[in-house]
Tab-separated table of C-alpha atoms in Angstrom:
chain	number	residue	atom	x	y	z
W	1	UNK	CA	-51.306	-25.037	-24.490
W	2	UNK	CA	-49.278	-22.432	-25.916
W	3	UNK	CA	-45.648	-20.956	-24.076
W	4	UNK	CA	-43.144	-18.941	-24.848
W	5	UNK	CA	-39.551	-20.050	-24.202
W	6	UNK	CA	-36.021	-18.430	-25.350
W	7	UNK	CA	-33.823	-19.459	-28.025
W	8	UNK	CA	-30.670	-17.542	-29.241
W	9	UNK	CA	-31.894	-14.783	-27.194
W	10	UNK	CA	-35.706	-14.365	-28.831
W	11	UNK	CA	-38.715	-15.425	-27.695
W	12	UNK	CA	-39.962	-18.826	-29.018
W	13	UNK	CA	-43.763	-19.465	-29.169
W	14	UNK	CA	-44.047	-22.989	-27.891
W	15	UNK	CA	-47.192	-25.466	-27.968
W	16	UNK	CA	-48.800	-29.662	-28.160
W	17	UNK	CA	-50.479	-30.749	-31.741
W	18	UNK	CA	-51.833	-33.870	-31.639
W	19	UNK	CA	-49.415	-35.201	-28.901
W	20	UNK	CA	-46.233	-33.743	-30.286
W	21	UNK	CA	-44.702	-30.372	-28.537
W	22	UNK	CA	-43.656	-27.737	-31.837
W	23	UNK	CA	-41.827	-24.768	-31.643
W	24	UNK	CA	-43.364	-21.550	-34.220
W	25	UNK	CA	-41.261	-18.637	-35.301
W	26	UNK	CA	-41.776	-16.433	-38.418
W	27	UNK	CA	-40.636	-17.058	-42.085
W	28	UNK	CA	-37.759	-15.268	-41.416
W	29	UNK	CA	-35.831	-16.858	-38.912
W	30	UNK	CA	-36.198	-20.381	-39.798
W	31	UNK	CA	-32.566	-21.023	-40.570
W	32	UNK	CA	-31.904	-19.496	-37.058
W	33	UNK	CA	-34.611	-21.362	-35.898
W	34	UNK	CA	-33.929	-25.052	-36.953
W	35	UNK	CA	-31.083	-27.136	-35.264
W	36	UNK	CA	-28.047	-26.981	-37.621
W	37	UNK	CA	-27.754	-30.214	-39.805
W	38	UNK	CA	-26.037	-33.099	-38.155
W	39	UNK	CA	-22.647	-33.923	-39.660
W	40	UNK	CA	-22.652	-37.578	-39.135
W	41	UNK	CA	-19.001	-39.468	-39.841
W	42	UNK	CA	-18.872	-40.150	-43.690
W	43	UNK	CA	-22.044	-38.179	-44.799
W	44	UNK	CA	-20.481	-35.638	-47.756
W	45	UNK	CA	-20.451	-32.016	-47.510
W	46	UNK	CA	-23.125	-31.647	-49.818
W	47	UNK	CA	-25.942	-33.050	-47.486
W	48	UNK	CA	-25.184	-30.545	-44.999
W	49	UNK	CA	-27.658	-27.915	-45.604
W	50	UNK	CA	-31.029	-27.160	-44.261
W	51	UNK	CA	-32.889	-26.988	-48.162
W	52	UNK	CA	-36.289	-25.745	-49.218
W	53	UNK	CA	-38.519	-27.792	-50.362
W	54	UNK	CA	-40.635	-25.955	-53.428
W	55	UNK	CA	-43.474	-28.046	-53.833
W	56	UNK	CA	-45.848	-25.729	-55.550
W	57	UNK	CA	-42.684	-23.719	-57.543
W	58	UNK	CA	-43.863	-20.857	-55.636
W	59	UNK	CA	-39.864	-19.609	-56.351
W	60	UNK	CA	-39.301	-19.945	-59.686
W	61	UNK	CA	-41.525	-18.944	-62.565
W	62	UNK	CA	-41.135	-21.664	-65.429
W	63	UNK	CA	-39.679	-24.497	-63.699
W	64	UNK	CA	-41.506	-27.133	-65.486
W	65	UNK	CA	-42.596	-29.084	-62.490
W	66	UNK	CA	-44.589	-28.583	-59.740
W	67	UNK	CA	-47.448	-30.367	-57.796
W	68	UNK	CA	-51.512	-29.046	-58.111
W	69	UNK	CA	-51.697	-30.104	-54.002
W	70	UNK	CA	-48.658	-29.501	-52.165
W	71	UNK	CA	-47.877	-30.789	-48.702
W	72	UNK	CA	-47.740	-28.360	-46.020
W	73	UNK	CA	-43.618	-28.926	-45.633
W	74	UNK	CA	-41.029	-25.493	-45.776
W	75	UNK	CA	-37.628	-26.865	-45.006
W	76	UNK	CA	-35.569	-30.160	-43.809
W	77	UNK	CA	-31.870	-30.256	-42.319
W	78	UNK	CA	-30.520	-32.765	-44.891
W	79	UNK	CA	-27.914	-35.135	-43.267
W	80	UNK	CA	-30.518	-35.698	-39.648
W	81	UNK	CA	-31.808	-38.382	-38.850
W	82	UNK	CA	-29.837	-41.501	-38.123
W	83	UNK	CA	-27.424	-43.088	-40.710
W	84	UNK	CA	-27.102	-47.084	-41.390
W	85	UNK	CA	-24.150	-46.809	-44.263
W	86	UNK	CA	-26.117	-45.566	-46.968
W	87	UNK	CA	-29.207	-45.923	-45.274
W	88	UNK	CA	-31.413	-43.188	-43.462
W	89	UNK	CA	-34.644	-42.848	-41.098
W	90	UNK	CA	-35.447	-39.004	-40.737
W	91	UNK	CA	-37.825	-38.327	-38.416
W	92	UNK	CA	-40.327	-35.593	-40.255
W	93	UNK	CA	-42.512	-35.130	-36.709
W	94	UNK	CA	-39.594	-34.110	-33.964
W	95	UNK	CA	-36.133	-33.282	-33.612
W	96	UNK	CA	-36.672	-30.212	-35.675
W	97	UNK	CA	-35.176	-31.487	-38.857
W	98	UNK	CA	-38.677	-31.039	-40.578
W	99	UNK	CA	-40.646	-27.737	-40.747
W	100	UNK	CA	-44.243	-26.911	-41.390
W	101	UNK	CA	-46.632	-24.454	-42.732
W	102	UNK	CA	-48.690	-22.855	-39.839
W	103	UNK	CA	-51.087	-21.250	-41.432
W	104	UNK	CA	-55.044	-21.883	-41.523
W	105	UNK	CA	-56.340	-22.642	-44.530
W	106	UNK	CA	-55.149	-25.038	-47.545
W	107	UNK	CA	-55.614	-22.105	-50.347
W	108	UNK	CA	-52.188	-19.852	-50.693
W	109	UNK	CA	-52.273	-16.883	-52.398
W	110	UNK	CA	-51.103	-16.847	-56.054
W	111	UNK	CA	-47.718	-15.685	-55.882
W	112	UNK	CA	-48.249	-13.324	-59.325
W	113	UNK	CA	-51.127	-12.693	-61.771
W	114	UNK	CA	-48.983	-15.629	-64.224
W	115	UNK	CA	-49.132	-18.411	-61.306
W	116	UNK	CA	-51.306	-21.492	-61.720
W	117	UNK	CA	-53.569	-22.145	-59.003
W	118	UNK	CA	-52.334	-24.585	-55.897
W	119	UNK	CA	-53.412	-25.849	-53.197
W	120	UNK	CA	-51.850	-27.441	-49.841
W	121	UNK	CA	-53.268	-31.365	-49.376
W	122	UNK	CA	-53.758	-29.931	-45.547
W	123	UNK	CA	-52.271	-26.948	-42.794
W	124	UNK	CA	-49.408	-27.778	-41.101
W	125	UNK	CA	-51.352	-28.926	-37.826
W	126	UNK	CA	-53.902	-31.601	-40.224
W	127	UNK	CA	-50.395	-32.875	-41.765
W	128	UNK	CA	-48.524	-33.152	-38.391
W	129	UNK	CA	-51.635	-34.811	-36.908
W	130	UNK	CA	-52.083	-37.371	-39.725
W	131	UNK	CA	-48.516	-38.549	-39.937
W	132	UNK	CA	-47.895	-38.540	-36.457
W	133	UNK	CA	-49.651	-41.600	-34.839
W	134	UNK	CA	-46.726	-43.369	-34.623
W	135	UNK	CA	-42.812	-43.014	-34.983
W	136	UNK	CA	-42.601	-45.022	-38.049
W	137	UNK	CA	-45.647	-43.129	-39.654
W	138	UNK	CA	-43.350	-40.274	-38.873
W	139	UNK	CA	-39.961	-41.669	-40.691
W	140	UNK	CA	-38.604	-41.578	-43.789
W	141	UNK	CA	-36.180	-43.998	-45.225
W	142	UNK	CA	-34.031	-42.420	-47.744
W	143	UNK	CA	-31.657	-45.437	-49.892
W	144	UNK	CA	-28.572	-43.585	-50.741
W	145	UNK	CA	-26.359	-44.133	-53.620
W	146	UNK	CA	-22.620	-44.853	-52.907
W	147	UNK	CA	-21.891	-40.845	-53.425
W	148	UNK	CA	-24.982	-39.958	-51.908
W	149	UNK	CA	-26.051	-37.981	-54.616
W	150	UNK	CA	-29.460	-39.862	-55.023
W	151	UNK	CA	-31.889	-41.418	-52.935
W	152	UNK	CA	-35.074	-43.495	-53.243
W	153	UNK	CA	-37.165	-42.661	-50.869
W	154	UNK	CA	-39.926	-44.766	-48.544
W	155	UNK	CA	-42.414	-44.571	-46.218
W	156	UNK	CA	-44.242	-41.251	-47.487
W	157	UNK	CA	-47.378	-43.044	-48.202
W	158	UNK	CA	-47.578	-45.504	-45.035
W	159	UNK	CA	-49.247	-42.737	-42.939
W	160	UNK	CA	-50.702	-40.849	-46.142
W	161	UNK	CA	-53.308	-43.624	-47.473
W	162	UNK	CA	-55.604	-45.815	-44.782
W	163	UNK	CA	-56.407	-48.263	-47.122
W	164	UNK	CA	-54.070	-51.193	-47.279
W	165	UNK	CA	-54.896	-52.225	-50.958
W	166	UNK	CA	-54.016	-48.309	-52.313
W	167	UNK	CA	-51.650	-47.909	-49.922
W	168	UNK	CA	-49.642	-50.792	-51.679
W	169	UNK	CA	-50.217	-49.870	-55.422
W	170	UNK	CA	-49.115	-46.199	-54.248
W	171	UNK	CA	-45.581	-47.653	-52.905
W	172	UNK	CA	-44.773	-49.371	-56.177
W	173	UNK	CA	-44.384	-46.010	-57.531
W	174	UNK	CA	-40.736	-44.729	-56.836
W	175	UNK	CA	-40.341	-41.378	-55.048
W	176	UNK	CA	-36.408	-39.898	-55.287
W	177	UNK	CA	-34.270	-37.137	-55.094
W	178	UNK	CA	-31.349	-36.278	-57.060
W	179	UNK	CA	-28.856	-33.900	-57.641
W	180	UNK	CA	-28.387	-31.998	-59.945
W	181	UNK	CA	-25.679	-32.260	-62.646
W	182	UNK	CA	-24.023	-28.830	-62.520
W	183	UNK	CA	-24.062	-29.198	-58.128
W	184	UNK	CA	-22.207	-32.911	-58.335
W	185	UNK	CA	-19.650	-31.178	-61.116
W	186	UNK	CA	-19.755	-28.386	-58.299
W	187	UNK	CA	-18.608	-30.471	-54.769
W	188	UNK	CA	-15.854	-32.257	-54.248
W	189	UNK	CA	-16.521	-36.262	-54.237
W	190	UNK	CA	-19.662	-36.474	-56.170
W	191	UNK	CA	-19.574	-38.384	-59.357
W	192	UNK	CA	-21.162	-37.217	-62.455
W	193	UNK	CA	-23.823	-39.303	-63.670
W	194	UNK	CA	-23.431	-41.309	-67.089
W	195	UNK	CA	-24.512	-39.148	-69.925
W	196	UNK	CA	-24.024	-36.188	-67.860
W	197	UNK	CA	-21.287	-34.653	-69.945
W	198	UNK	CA	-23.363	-35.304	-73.079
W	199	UNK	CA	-25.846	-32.545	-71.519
W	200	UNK	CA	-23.611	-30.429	-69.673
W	201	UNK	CA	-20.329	-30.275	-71.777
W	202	UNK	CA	-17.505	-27.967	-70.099
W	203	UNK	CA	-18.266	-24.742	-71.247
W	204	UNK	CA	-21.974	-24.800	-70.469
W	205	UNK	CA	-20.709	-25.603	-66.451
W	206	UNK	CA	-18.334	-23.228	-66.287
W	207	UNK	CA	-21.320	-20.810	-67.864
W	208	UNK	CA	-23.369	-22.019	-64.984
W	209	UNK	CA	-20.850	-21.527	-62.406
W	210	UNK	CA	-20.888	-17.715	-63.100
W	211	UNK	CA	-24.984	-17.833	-62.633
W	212	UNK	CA	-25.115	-20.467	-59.908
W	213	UNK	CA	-21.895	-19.811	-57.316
W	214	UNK	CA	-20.875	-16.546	-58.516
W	215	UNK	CA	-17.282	-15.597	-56.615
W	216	UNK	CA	-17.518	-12.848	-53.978
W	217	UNK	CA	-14.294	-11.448	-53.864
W	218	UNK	CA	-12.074	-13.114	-56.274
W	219	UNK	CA	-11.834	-16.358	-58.789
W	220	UNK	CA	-10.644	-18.708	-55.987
W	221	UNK	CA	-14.155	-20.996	-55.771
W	222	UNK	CA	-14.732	-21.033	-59.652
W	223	UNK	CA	-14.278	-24.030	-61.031
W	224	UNK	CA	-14.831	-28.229	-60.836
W	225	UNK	CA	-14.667	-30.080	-57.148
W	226	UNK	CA	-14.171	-26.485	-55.239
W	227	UNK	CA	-17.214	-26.903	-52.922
W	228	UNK	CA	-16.753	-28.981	-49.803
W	229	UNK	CA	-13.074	-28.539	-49.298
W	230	UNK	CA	-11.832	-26.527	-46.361
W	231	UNK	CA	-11.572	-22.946	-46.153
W	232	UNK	CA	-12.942	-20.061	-48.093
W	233	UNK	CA	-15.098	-22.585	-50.602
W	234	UNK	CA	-16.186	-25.042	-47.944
W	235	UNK	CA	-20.032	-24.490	-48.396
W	236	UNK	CA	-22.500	-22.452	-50.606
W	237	UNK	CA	-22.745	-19.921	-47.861
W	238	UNK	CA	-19.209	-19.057	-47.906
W	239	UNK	CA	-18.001	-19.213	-51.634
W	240	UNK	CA	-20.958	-17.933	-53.767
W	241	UNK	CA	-21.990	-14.442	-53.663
W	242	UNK	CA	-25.471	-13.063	-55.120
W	243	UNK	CA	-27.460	-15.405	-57.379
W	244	UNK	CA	-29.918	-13.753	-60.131
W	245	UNK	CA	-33.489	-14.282	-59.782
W	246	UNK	CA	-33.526	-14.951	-63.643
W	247	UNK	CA	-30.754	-17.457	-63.387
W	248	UNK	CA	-32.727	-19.373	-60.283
W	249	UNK	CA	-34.451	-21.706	-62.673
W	250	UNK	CA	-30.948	-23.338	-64.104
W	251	UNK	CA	-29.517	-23.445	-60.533
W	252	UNK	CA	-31.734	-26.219	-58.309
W	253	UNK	CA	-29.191	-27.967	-56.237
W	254	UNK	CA	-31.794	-31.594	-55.784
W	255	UNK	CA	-35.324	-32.421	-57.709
W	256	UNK	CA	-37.536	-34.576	-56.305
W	257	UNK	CA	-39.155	-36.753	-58.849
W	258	UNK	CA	-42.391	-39.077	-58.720
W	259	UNK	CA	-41.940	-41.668	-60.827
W	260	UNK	CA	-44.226	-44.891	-62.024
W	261	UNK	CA	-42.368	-48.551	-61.273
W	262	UNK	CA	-39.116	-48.962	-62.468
W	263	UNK	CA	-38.067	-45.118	-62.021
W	264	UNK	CA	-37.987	-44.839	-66.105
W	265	UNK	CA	-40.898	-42.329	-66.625
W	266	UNK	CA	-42.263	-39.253	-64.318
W	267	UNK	CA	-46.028	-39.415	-63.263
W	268	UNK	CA	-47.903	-36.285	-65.269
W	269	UNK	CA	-48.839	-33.656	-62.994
W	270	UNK	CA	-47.060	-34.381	-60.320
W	271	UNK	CA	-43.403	-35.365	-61.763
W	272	UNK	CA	-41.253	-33.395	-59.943
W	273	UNK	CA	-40.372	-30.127	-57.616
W	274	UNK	CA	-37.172	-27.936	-57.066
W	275	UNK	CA	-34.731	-28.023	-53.661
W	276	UNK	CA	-32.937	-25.201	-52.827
W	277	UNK	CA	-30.075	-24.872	-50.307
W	278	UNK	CA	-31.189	-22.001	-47.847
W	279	UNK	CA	-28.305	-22.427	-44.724
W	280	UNK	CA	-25.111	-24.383	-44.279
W	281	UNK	CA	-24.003	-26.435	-41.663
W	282	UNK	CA	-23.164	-23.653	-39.398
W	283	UNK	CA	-26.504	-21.844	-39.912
W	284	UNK	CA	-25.249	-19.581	-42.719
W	285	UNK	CA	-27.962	-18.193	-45.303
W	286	UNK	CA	-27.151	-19.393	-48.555
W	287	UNK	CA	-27.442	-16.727	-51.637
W	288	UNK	CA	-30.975	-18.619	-52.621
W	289	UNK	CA	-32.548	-18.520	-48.677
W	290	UNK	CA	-34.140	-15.150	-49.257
W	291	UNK	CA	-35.862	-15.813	-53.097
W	292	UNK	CA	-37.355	-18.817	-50.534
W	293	UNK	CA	-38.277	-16.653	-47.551
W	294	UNK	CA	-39.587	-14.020	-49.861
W	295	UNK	CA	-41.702	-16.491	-51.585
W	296	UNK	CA	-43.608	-18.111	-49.455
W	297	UNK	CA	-44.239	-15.103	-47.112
W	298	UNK	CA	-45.693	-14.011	-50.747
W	299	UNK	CA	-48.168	-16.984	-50.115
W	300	UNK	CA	-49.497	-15.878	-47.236
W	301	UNK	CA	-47.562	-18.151	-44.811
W	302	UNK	CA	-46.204	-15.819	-42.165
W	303	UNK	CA	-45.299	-18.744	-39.749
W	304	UNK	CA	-43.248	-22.233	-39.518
W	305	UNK	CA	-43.304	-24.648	-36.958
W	306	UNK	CA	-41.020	-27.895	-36.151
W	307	UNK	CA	-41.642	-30.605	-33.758
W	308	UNK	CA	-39.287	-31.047	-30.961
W	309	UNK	CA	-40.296	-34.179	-28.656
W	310	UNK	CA	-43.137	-36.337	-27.845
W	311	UNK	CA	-45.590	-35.007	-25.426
W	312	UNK	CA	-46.161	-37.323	-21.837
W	313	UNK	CA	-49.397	-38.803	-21.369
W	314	UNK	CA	-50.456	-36.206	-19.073
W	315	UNK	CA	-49.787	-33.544	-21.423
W	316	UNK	CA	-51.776	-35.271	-24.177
């Protein structure tokens, strides 16, 4: 069944996969499209952004990561889901925090003549439909730090692997994401991790901060702990003005890692992937959100979808 319904004053193609109702809208107006990240009591400013999720790298050329078979996934609003302390279930099949690929086929086009060849592990509807069974095939549990700057993250394979005896080797293997050094320098109330300022000594940040969160108008959001504080330099959106597609590479707010038992050493081939902030908490494009839009509508994936409820039994 497919309807049409309205939605900050455009129409919204509506429809049922595999017993959950999804709302589908075009690259371009996802961030207008998503429900704004929740800003649950004591989550940090820096979790409240709707972020891209480059699987395949299709944004930056060089970033020395990248999975061979990417999941089907655009963008997820950060702080949703529900919050035990440090402790989170995000729901990736409704509520609209997580958004899919709608597109037919599993091969994307190269993005330039230099790109590897990928692949999605299925379309948006054979991902939706395989994870979606249940509500805790659906949900992710991500184990926060105590500045929420990293998380280990479970459930992915539950609903990914049928067999039991797989299914349990694949869950010793740690799946996280973390932030990025120059980002927790960056926001106010995130600590730097130890060694951090053997990598990342003050010059080279302040270097950075020119690239990453250039000022728009004057000097005022330059500088250590500015993000996150009220006013003019209270998110991405508002403080940094245009990023350089040459500098994108150096400027990845989170990376998701895979990583064998014991978190010490990345899995070869697929180690890790970049996140990008596209919209703050208000629904504001962040200076990255159109090097994502323009990159994955380079593709071929023209629209996204997100899950919004469970379907009745009559509807199924």
């Amino acid at each position: 069944m497919v309807a049409t319904s309205s939605q900050f004053g455009m129409a919204l193609e509506e429809e049922t996969i595999s017993g959950i109702k999804v709302v589908k809208y075009p690259v371009s107006e996802v961030i207008q499209r998503m429900p704004k990240p929740l800003i649950p009591e004591g989550i940090p400013a820096h979790l409240q952004y709707i972020v891209g999720l480059d699987q395949d790298t299709a944004v930056v050329h060089g970033f020395s990561g990248g999975f061979p078979f990417a999941d089907p996934e655009y963008a997820i609003a950060l702080s949703s889901g529900t919050f035990n302390g440090r402790k989170q279930k995000l729901n990736r099949c409704h509520g609209g925090a997580w958004t899919f690929y709608d597109v037919e086929t599993t091969k994307l086009h190269k993005k330039k003549s230099w790109y590897p060849p990928r692949e999605l592990t299925a379309t948006g509807r054979d991902f939706l439909a395989k994870i979606s069974d249940t509500d805790s095939d659906c949900t992710l549990t991500f184990g926060w730090n105590e500045d929420f700057s990293e998380a280990k993250i479970d459930g992915y394979w539950d609903s990914n692997i049928d067999n039991s005896h797989f299914r349990g080797i694949a869950n010793s293997f740690d799946l996280v994401i973390e932030m990025e050094p120059y980002w927790r320098w960056k926001f106010n109330g995130v600590d730097m991790e130890p060694g951090t300022w053997n990598r990342l000594n003050p010059s080279k940040l302040e270097k950075m901060d020119a690239m990453c969160c250039p000022p728009k108008e004057n000097n005022q959001c330059l500088g250590e702990n500015k993000l996150g504080v009220e006013g003019l330099c209270e998110t991405i959106s508002t403080a940094c003005g245009e990023v350089s597609e040459e500098n994108l590479s150096a400027c990845v707010m989170f990376t998701r890692r895979n990583l064998f038992p014991g978190g010490f050493l990345e899995i070869p081939i697929m180690s890790n992937y970049p996140v990008y902030p596209l919209a703050d908490r208000y629904g504001n494009p962040t200076p990255y959100n159109k090097f994502y839009e323009d990159a994955v509508s380079a593709r071929g994936v023209e629209t996204i979808f997100h899950g919004t409820e469970r379907a009745g039994v009559d509807e199924l």
